[in-house]
Amino acid sequence: MRRTAEGDAKPLVLTGGPGAGKTSLLTMLENMGYPTQGEAGRAIIQDQQRIGGNALPWIDPRAFAEQMLAWDMRNFSNAQREAGPVFLDRGIPDTIGYLELSGLPVPAHMEKAACVFRYEKVFLLRPWPEIFTQDSERRQTLAEAERTCVAMERVYGRLGYILIEVPRGSLEERAAFVIGQAGA
């Protein structure tokens, strides 16, 4: 993909619950030559664990949310430097969904960020029991992953997005669906 002036980019979000195949799909799209931006949550958890930091969802969820917001705003800005579609693993509204799901208040600046940084399209991937796994960064159960997906649907919908549900299938089928819907 060629680099271009700001404003030509089409930031596209992959959202949903954990264990839905978002990261695998993002990797497939990247391998096909599309620009991508990785997920904030997992990277922040890895970095915080490396440095002994407290911005972890099970220690300080508010600090974790602020880190995710900063990461996602940076991802959006990076996407603006690309031409055509840029696929993002989660977006700013996901942080709002995380806070709401955690029963925490959503700061006004996060609501404003969700209104200022707007995505071209949002693709929803539902948790998939057959591929769902837990690890040191993903501690959620499948039931929690399903509640997360519902929260993301609610937040993006409230913000005026029409979500495009990605059907289950092989990575190739899912990638073809997303590319077709993205108009790429």
PDB file of C-alpha atoms in Angstrom, residues 57-180:
ATOM      1  CA  PRO A  57      -7.072  -4.756  34.200  1.00  0.00           C
ATOM      2  CA  TRP A  58      -6.884  -6.809  37.395  1.00  0.00           C
ATOM      3  CA  ILE A  59      -4.872  -4.187  39.337  1.00  0.00           C
ATOM      4  CA  ASP A  60      -5.839  -0.699  38.108  1.00  0.00           C
ATOM      5  CA  PRO A  61      -8.552  -0.875  35.433  1.00  0.00           C
ATOM      6  CA  ARG A  62      -8.771   2.918  35.110  1.00  0.00           C
ATOM      7  CA  ALA A  63      -5.052   3.241  34.375  1.00  0.00           C
ATOM      8  CA  PHE A  64      -5.359   0.333  31.947  1.00  0.00           C
ATOM      9  CA  ALA A  65      -8.242   2.125  30.167  1.00  0.00           C
ATOM     10  CA  GLU A  66      -6.210   5.355  29.869  1.00  0.00           C
ATOM     11  CA  GLN A  67      -3.331   3.393  28.351  1.00  0.00           C
ATOM     12  CA  MET A  68      -5.747   1.779  25.858  1.00  0.00           C
ATOM     13  CA  LEU A  69      -7.204   5.169  24.908  1.00  0.00           C
ATOM     14  CA  ALA A  70      -3.740   6.590  24.226  1.00  0.00           C
ATOM     15  CA  TRP A  71      -2.781   3.493  22.209  1.00  0.00           C
ATOM     16  CA  ASP A  72      -5.973   3.608  20.121  1.00  0.00           C
ATOM     17  CA  MET A  73      -5.634   7.338  19.385  1.00  0.00           C
ATOM     18  CA  ARG A  74      -2.079   6.655  18.213  1.00  0.00           C
ATOM     19  CA  ASN A  75      -3.332   3.749  16.068  1.00  0.00           C
ATOM     20  CA  PHE A  76      -5.920   6.054  14.498  1.00  0.00           C
ATOM     21  CA  SER A  77      -3.267   8.700  13.750  1.00  0.00           C
ATOM     22  CA  ASN A  78      -0.954   6.071  12.269  1.00  0.00           C
ATOM     23  CA  ALA A  79      -3.812   4.772  10.109  1.00  0.00           C
ATOM     24  CA  GLN A  80      -4.402   8.300   8.778  1.00  0.00           C
ATOM     25  CA  ARG A  81      -0.963   8.166   7.162  1.00  0.00           C
ATOM     26  CA  GLU A  82      -1.894   5.218   4.942  1.00  0.00           C
ATOM     27  CA  ALA A  83      -3.808   5.050   1.688  1.00  0.00           C
ATOM     28  CA  GLY A  84      -7.014   3.094   1.478  1.00  0.00           C
ATOM     29  CA  PRO A  85      -8.192   0.637   4.115  1.00  0.00           C
ATOM     30  CA  VAL A  86      -6.262   0.201   7.364  1.00  0.00           C
ATOM     31  CA  PHE A  87      -7.472  -2.543   9.674  1.00  0.00           C
ATOM     32  CA  LEU A  88      -7.382  -1.877  13.425  1.00  0.00           C
ATOM     33  CA  ASP A  89      -7.663  -4.518  16.138  1.00  0.00           C
ATOM     34  CA  ARG A  90     -10.232  -2.701  18.300  1.00  0.00           C
ATOM     35  CA  GLY A  91     -10.945   1.021  18.506  1.00  0.00           C
ATOM     36  CA  ILE A  92     -11.616   3.783  21.005  1.00  0.00           C
ATOM     37  CA  PRO A  93     -15.221   2.686  21.668  1.00  0.00           C
ATOM     38  CA  ASP A  94     -13.843  -0.655  22.884  1.00  0.00           C
ATOM     39  CA  THR A  95     -12.284   1.173  25.846  1.00  0.00           C
ATOM     40  CA  ILE A  96     -15.665   2.666  26.703  1.00  0.00           C
ATOM     41  CA  GLY A  97     -17.201  -0.801  26.485  1.00  0.00           C
ATOM     42  CA  TYR A  98     -14.472  -2.160  28.751  1.00  0.00           C
ATOM     43  CA  LEU A  99     -15.167   0.489  31.404  1.00  0.00           C
ATOM     44  CA  GLU A 100     -18.933  -0.014  31.217  1.00  0.00           C
ATOM     45  CA  LEU A 101     -18.509  -3.778  31.437  1.00  0.00           C
ATOM     46  CA  SER A 102     -16.302  -3.261  34.497  1.00  0.00           C
ATOM     47  CA  GLY A 103     -18.937  -1.054  36.133  1.00  0.00           C
ATOM     48  CA  LEU A 104     -16.629   1.968  36.034  1.00  0.00           C
ATOM     49  CA  PRO A 105     -17.572   5.506  34.989  1.00  0.00           C
ATOM     50  CA  VAL A 106     -16.537   6.610  31.517  1.00  0.00           C
ATOM     51  CA  PRO A 107     -14.616   9.908  31.665  1.00  0.00           C
ATOM     52  CA  ALA A 108     -15.937  12.708  29.451  1.00  0.00           C
ATOM     53  CA  HIS A 109     -12.662  12.869  27.506  1.00  0.00           C
ATOM     54  CA  MET A 110     -13.110   9.239  26.409  1.00  0.00           C
ATOM     55  CA  GLU A 111     -16.641   9.916  25.166  1.00  0.00           C
ATOM     56  CA  LYS A 112     -15.292  12.935  23.285  1.00  0.00           C
ATOM     57  CA  ALA A 113     -12.445  10.888  21.799  1.00  0.00           C
ATOM     58  CA  ALA A 114     -14.987   8.358  20.501  1.00  0.00           C
ATOM     59  CA  CYS A 115     -16.817  11.210  18.759  1.00  0.00           C
ATOM     60  CA  VAL A 116     -13.697  12.906  17.373  1.00  0.00           C
ATOM     61  CA  PHE A 117     -11.897   9.788  16.075  1.00  0.00           C
ATOM     62  CA  ARG A 118     -14.445   8.159  13.744  1.00  0.00           C
ATOM     63  CA  TYR A 119     -13.935   4.889  11.897  1.00  0.00           C
ATOM     64  CA  GLU A 120     -15.025   4.157   8.339  1.00  0.00           C
ATOM     65  CA  LYS A 121     -16.527   0.740   9.155  1.00  0.00           C
ATOM     66  CA  VAL A 122     -16.721  -1.591  12.130  1.00  0.00           C
ATOM     67  CA  PHE A 123     -16.587  -5.370  11.807  1.00  0.00           C
ATOM     68  CA  LEU A 124     -17.952  -7.485  14.664  1.00  0.00           C
ATOM     69  CA  LEU A 125     -16.501 -10.913  15.399  1.00  0.00           C
ATOM     70  CA  ARG A 126     -18.405 -12.952  17.965  1.00  0.00           C
ATOM     71  CA  PRO A 127     -16.611 -15.260  20.406  1.00  0.00           C
ATOM     72  CA  TRP A 128     -16.135 -18.675  18.882  1.00  0.00           C
ATOM     73  CA  PRO A 129     -16.048 -21.530  21.432  1.00  0.00           C
ATOM     74  CA  GLU A 130     -14.040 -23.816  19.134  1.00  0.00           C
ATOM     75  CA  ILE A 131     -11.135 -21.361  18.881  1.00  0.00           C
ATOM     76  CA  PHE A 132     -11.442 -19.633  22.279  1.00  0.00           C
ATOM     77  CA  THR A 133      -8.383 -20.002  24.536  1.00  0.00           C
ATOM     78  CA  GLN A 134      -7.131 -18.413  27.734  1.00  0.00           C
ATOM     79  CA  ASP A 135      -3.534 -17.437  28.457  1.00  0.00           C
ATOM     80  CA  SER A 136      -1.512 -15.155  30.729  1.00  0.00           C
ATOM     81  CA  GLU A 137      -2.938 -12.027  29.064  1.00  0.00           C
ATOM     82  CA  ARG A 138      -6.437 -13.315  28.255  1.00  0.00           C
ATOM     83  CA  ARG A 139      -7.896 -14.313  31.592  1.00  0.00           C
ATOM     84  CA  GLN A 140     -11.556 -13.945  30.599  1.00  0.00           C
ATOM     85  CA  THR A 141     -13.848 -16.953  30.454  1.00  0.00           C
ATOM     86  CA  LEU A 142     -15.949 -17.681  27.381  1.00  0.00           C
ATOM     87  CA  ALA A 143     -19.000 -16.245  29.194  1.00  0.00           C
ATOM     88  CA  GLU A 144     -17.056 -13.025  29.870  1.00  0.00           C
ATOM     89  CA  ALA A 145     -15.972 -12.925  26.213  1.00  0.00           C
ATOM     90  CA  GLU A 146     -19.620 -13.143  25.171  1.00  0.00           C
ATOM     91  CA  ARG A 147     -20.579 -10.310  27.570  1.00  0.00           C
ATOM     92  CA  THR A 148     -17.709  -8.258  26.149  1.00  0.00           C
ATOM     93  CA  CYS A 149     -19.043  -8.750  22.636  1.00  0.00           C
ATOM     94  CA  VAL A 150     -22.512  -7.569  23.706  1.00  0.00           C
ATOM     95  CA  ALA A 151     -20.955  -4.506  25.371  1.00  0.00           C
ATOM     96  CA  MET A 152     -19.043  -3.651  22.185  1.00  0.00           C
ATOM     97  CA  GLU A 153     -22.209  -4.000  20.096  1.00  0.00           C
ATOM     98  CA  ARG A 154     -24.036  -1.680  22.473  1.00  0.00           C
ATOM     99  CA  VAL A 155     -21.343   1.013  22.602  1.00  0.00           C
ATOM    100  CA  TYR A 156     -20.644   1.114  18.869  1.00  0.00           C
ATOM    101  CA  GLY A 157     -24.388   1.148  18.175  1.00  0.00           C
ATOM    102  CA  ARG A 158     -24.932   4.008  20.617  1.00  0.00           C
ATOM    103  CA  LEU A 159     -22.169   5.926  18.826  1.00  0.00           C
ATOM    104  CA  GLY A 160     -24.002   5.570  15.515  1.00  0.00           C
ATOM    105  CA  TYR A 161     -22.040   2.758  13.903  1.00  0.00           C
ATOM    106  CA  ILE A 162     -23.681   0.021  11.886  1.00  0.00           C
ATOM    107  CA  LEU A 163     -21.747  -3.119  12.705  1.00  0.00           C
ATOM    108  CA  ILE A 164     -20.936  -5.646  10.003  1.00  0.00           C
ATOM    109  CA  GLU A 165     -20.935  -9.140  11.505  1.00  0.00           C
ATOM    110  CA  VAL A 166     -18.127 -11.338  10.184  1.00  0.00           C
ATOM    111  CA  PRO A 167     -19.384 -14.885   9.673  1.00  0.00           C
ATOM    112  CA  ARG A 168     -17.463 -17.847  11.008  1.00  0.00           C
ATOM    113  CA  GLY A 169     -15.353 -19.679   8.492  1.00  0.00           C
ATOM    114  CA  SER A 170     -11.769 -20.206   7.458  1.00  0.00           C
ATOM    115  CA  LEU A 171      -9.375 -17.295   7.760  1.00  0.00           C
ATOM    116  CA  GLU A 172      -9.367 -17.009   3.985  1.00  0.00           C
ATOM    117  CA  GLU A 173     -13.173 -16.799   3.906  1.00  0.00           C
ATOM    118  CA  ARG A 174     -13.271 -14.257   6.696  1.00  0.00           C
ATOM    119  CA  ALA A 175     -10.569 -12.131   5.069  1.00  0.00           C
ATOM    120  CA  ALA A 176     -12.385 -12.218   1.727  1.00  0.00           C
ATOM    121  CA  PHE A 177     -15.617 -11.152   3.449  1.00  0.00           C
ATOM    122  CA  VAL A 178     -13.964  -8.239   5.260  1.00  0.00           C
ATOM    123  CA  ILE A 179     -12.083  -7.092   2.150  1.00  0.00           C
ATOM    124  CA  GLY A 180     -15.291  -7.251   0.110  1.00  0.00           C
TER     125      GLY A 180
END
